mmCIF file of C-alpha atoms in Angstrom:
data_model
loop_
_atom_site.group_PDB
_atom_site.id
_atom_site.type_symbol
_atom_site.label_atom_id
_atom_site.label_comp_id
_atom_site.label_asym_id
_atom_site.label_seq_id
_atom_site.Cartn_x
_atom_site.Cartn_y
_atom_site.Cartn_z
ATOM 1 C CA UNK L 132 -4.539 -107.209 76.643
ATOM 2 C CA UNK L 133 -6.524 -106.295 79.492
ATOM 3 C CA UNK L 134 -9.585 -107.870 78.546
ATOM 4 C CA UNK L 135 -7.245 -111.207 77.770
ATOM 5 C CA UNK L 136 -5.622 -111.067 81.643
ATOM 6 C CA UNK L 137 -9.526 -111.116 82.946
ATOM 7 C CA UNK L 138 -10.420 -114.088 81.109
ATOM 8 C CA UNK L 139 -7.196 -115.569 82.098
ATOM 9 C CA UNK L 140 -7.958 -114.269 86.154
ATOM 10 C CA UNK L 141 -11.625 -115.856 85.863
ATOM 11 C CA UNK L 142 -10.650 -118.856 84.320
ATOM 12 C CA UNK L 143 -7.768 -119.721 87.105
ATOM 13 C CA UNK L 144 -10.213 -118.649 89.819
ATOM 14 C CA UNK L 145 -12.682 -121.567 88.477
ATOM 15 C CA UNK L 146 -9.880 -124.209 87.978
ATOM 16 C CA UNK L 147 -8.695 -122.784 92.023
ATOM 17 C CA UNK L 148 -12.208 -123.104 93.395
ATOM 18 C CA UNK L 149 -12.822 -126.259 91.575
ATOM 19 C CA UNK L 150 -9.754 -128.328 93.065
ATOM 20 C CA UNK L 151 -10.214 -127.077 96.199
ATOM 21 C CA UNK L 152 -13.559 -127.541 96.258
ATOM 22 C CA UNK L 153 -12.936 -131.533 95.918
ATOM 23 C CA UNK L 154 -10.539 -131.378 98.670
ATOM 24 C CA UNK L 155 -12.463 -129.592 101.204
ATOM 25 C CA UNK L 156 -16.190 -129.684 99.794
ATOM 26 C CA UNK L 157 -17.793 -126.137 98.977
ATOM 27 C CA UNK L 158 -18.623 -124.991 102.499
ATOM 28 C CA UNK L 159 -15.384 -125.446 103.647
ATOM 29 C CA UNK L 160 -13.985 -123.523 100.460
ATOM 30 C CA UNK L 161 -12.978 -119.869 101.251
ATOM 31 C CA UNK L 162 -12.502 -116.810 98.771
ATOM 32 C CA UNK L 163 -9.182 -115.943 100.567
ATOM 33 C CA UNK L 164 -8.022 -119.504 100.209
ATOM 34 C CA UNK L 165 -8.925 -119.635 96.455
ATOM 35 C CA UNK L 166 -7.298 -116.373 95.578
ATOM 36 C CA UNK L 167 -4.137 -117.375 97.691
ATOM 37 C CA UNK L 168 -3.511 -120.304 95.324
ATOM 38 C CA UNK L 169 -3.679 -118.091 92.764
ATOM 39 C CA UNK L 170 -1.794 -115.416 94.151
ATOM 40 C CA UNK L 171 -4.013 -112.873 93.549
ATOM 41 C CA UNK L 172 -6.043 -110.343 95.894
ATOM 42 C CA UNK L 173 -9.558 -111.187 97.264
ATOM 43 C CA UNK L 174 -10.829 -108.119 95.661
ATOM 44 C CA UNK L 175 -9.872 -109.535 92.109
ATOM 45 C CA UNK L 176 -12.505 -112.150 92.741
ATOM 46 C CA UNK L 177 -14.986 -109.817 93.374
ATOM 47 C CA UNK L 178 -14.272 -108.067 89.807
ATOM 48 C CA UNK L 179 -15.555 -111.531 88.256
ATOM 49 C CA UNK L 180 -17.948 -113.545 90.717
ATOM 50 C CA UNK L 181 -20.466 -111.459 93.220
ATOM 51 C CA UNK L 182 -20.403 -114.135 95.384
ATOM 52 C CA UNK L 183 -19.044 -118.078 96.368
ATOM 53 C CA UNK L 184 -22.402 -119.240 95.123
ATOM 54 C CA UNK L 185 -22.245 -117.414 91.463
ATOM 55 C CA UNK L 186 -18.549 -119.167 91.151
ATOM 56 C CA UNK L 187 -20.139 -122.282 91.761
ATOM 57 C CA UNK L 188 -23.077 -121.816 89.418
ATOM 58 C CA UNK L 189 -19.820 -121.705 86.932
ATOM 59 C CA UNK L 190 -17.865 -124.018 88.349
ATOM 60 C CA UNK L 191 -21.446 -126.687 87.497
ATOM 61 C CA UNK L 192 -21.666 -125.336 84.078
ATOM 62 C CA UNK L 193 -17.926 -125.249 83.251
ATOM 63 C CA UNK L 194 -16.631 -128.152 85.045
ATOM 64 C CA UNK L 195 -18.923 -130.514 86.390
ATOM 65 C CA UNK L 196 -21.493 -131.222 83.268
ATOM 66 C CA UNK L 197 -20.944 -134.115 81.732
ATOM 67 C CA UNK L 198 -21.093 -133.176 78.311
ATOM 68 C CA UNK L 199 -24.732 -133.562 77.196
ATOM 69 C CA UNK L 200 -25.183 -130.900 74.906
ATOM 70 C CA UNK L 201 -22.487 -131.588 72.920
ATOM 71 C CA UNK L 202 -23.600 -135.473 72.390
ATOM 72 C CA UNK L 203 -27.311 -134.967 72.489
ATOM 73 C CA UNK L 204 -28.039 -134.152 68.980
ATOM 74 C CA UNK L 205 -25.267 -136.457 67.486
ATOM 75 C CA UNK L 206 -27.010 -139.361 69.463
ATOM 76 C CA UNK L 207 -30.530 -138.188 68.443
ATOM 77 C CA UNK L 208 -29.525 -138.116 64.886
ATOM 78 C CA UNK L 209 -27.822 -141.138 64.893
ATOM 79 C CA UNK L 210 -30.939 -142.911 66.160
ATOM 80 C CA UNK L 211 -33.019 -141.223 63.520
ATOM 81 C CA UNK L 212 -30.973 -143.299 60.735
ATOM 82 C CA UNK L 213 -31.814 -147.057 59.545
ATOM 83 C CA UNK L 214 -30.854 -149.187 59.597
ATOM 84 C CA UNK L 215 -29.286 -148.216 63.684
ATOM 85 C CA UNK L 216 -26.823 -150.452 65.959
ATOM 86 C CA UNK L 217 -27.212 -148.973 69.583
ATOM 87 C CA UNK L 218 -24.266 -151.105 71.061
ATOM 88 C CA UNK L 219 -22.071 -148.605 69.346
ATOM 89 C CA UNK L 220 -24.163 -145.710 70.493
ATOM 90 C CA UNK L 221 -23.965 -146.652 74.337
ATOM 91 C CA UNK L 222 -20.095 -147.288 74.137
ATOM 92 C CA UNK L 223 -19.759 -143.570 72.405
ATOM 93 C CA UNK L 224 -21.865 -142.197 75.446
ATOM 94 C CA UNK L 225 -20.009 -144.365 78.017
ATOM 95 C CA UNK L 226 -16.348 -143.210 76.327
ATOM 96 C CA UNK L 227 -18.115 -139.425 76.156
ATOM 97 C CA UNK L 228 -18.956 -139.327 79.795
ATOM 98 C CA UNK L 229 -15.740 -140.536 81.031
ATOM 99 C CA UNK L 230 -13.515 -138.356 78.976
ATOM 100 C CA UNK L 231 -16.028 -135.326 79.686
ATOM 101 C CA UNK L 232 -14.732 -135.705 83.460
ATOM 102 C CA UNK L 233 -11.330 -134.159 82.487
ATOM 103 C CA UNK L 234 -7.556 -134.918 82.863
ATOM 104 C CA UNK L 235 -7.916 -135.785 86.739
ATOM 105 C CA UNK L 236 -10.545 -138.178 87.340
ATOM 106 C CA UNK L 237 -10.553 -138.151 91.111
ATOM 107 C CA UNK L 238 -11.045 -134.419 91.172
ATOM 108 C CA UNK L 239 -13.715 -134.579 88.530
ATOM 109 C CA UNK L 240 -15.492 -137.116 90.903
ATOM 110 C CA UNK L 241 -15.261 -135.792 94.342
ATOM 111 C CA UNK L 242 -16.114 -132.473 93.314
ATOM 112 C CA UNK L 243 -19.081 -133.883 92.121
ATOM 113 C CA UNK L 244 -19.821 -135.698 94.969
ATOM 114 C CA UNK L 245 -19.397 -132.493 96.948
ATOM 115 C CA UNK L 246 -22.036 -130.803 95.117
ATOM 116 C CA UNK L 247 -24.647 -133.389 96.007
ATOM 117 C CA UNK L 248 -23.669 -133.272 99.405
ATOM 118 C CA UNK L 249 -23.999 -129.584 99.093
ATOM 119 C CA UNK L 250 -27.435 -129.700 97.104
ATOM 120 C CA UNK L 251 -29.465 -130.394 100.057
ATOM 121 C CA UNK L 252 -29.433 -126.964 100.825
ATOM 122 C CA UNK L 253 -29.138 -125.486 97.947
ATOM 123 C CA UNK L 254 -32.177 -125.476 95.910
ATOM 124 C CA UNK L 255 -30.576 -124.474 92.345
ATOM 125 C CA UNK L 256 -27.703 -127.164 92.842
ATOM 126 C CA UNK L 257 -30.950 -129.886 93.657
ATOM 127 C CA UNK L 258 -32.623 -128.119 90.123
ATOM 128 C CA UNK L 259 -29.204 -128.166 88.261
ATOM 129 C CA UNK L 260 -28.431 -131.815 89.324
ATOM 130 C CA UNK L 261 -32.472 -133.122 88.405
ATOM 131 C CA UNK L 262 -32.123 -131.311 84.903
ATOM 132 C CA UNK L 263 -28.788 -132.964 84.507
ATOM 133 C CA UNK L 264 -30.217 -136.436 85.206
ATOM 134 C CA UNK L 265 -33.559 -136.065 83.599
ATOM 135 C CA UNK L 266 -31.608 -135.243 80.056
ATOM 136 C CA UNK L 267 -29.383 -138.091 80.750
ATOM 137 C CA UNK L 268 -32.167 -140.185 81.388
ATOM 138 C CA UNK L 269 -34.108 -139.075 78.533
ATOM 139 C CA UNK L 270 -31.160 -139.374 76.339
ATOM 140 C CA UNK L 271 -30.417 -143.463 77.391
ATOM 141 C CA UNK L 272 -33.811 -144.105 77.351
ATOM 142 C CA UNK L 273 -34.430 -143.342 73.883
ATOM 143 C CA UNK L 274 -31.578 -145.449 72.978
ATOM 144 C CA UNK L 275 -32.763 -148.350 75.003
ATOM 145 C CA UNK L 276 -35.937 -147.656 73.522
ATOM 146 C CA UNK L 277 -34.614 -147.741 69.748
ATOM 147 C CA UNK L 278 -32.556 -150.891 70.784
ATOM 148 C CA UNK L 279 -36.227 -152.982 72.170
ATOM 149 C CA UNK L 280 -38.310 -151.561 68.785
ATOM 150 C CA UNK L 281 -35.209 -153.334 66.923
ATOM 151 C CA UNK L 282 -34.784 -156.442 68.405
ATOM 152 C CA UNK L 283 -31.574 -155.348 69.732
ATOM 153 C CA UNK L 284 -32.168 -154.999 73.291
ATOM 154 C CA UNK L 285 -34.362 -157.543 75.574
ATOM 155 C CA UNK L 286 -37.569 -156.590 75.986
ATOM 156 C CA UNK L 287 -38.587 -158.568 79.686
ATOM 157 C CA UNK L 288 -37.240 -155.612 81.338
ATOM 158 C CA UNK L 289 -39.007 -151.972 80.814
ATOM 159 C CA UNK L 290 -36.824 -149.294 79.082
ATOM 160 C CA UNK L 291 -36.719 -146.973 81.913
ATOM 161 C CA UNK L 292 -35.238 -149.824 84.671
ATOM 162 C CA UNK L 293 -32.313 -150.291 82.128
ATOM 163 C CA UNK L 294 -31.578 -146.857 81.845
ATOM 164 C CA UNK L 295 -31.672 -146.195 85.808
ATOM 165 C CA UNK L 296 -29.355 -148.991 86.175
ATOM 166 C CA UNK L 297 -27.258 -147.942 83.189
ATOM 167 C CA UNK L 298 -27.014 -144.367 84.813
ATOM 168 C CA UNK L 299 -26.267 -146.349 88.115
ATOM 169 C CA UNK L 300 -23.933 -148.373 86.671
ATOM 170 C CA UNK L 301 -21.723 -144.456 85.441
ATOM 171 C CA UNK L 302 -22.469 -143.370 89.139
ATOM 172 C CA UNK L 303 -21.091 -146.933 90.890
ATOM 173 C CA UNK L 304 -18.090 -146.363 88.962
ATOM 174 C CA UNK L 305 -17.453 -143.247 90.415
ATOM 175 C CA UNK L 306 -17.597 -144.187 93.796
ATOM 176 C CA UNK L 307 -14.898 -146.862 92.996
ATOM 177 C CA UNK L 308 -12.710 -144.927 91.333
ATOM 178 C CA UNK L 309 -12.672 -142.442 94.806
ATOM 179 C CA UNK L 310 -12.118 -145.343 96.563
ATOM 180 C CA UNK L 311 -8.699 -145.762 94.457
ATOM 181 C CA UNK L 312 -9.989 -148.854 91.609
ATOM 182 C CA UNK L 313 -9.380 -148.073 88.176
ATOM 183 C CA UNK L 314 -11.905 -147.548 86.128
ATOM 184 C CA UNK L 315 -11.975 -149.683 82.570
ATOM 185 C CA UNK L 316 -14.462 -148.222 79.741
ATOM 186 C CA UNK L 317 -14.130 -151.893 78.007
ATOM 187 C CA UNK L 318 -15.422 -153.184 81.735
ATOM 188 C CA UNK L 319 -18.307 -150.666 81.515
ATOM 189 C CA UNK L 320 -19.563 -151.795 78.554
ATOM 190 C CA UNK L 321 -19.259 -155.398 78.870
ATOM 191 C CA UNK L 322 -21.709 -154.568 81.699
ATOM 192 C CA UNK L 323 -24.192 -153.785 79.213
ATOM 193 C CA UNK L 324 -23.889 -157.261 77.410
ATOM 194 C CA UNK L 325 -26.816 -158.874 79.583
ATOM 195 C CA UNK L 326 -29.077 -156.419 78.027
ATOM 196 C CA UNK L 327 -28.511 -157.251 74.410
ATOM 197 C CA UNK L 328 -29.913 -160.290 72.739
#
């Protein structure tokens, strides 16, 4: 039972710090503050995290990936197969990514825009947030890739330029949604239609 209650303390001290966090932004996020909302004692935080920076190493891995791993391989092996429609493969990813950001949207997104704020001091949030790109990058790409070799996707424009404005294109969205606009997937991926033939 004890062991349960830990999991249970760690877990609501993540959820705590990760609200907050996209209220206030992580500098202005304080352990007292965090274990207030929970109602729990500063030294219980101490029992899971060493620091504010190891609870937002966890709050990156826990909260703010988008899901990568888990679609990766499924995309991947999809592409492997023949014959392969990609339109169907970027609307999975596009539906993916949005539903990886959670029940609230907003918090999802100004969390995240927190973190890069924060990242230009903080070397392993800059790594974290490169690695995080690069995958997604390498992930659309190979899509947009498969779609050119198949006549599926135009050609005039290189591979990688679609995929930077495809990853763009997720980011732009975010920064409407903060700015209260509602966010359609069907919208997002009737975007893409100018670069299908």
């Amino acid at each position: 039972m004890k062991y349960a209650t830990g999991i249970e303390t760690k877990k609501r001290i993540v959820d705590a710090a990760f609200k907050l966090m996209a209220h206030r932004g992580f500098d202005a996020l304080s352990i007292d503050d965090i274990m207030k909302s929970i109602g729990r004692t500063k030294g219980s935080f101490y029992v899971h995290f060493n620091s504010k920076e190891e609870l937002l190493y966890e709050i990156m891995e826990t909260r703010l990936d988008r899901g990568y791993n888990q679609l990766a391989d499924e995309i991947l092996e999809e592409l492997s197969r023949e014959p392969c429609q990609v339109r169907p493969l970027l609307e999975k990813i596009t539906k993916e990514v949005y539903s990886s950001l959670g029940e609230n949207r907003l918090t999802w997104t100004s969390a995240f825009y927190h973190l890069l704020i924060h990242s230009r001091k903080n070397e392993v949030v800059q790594t974290w947030l490169k690695s995080n790109a690069e995958q997604w990058s390498s992930l659309l790409n190979h899509v947009v890739e498969k779609g050119q070799e198949t006549g599926q996707i135009r050609t005039d424009v290189d591979a990688q330029v679609i995929t930077n404005m495809m990853m763009g294109i997720v980011m732009g969205y975010d920064i409407l949604y903060m700015i209260d606009r509602p966010v359609n997937d069907e919208e997002v991926n009737l975007i893409h239609d100018w670069m299908f033939v």
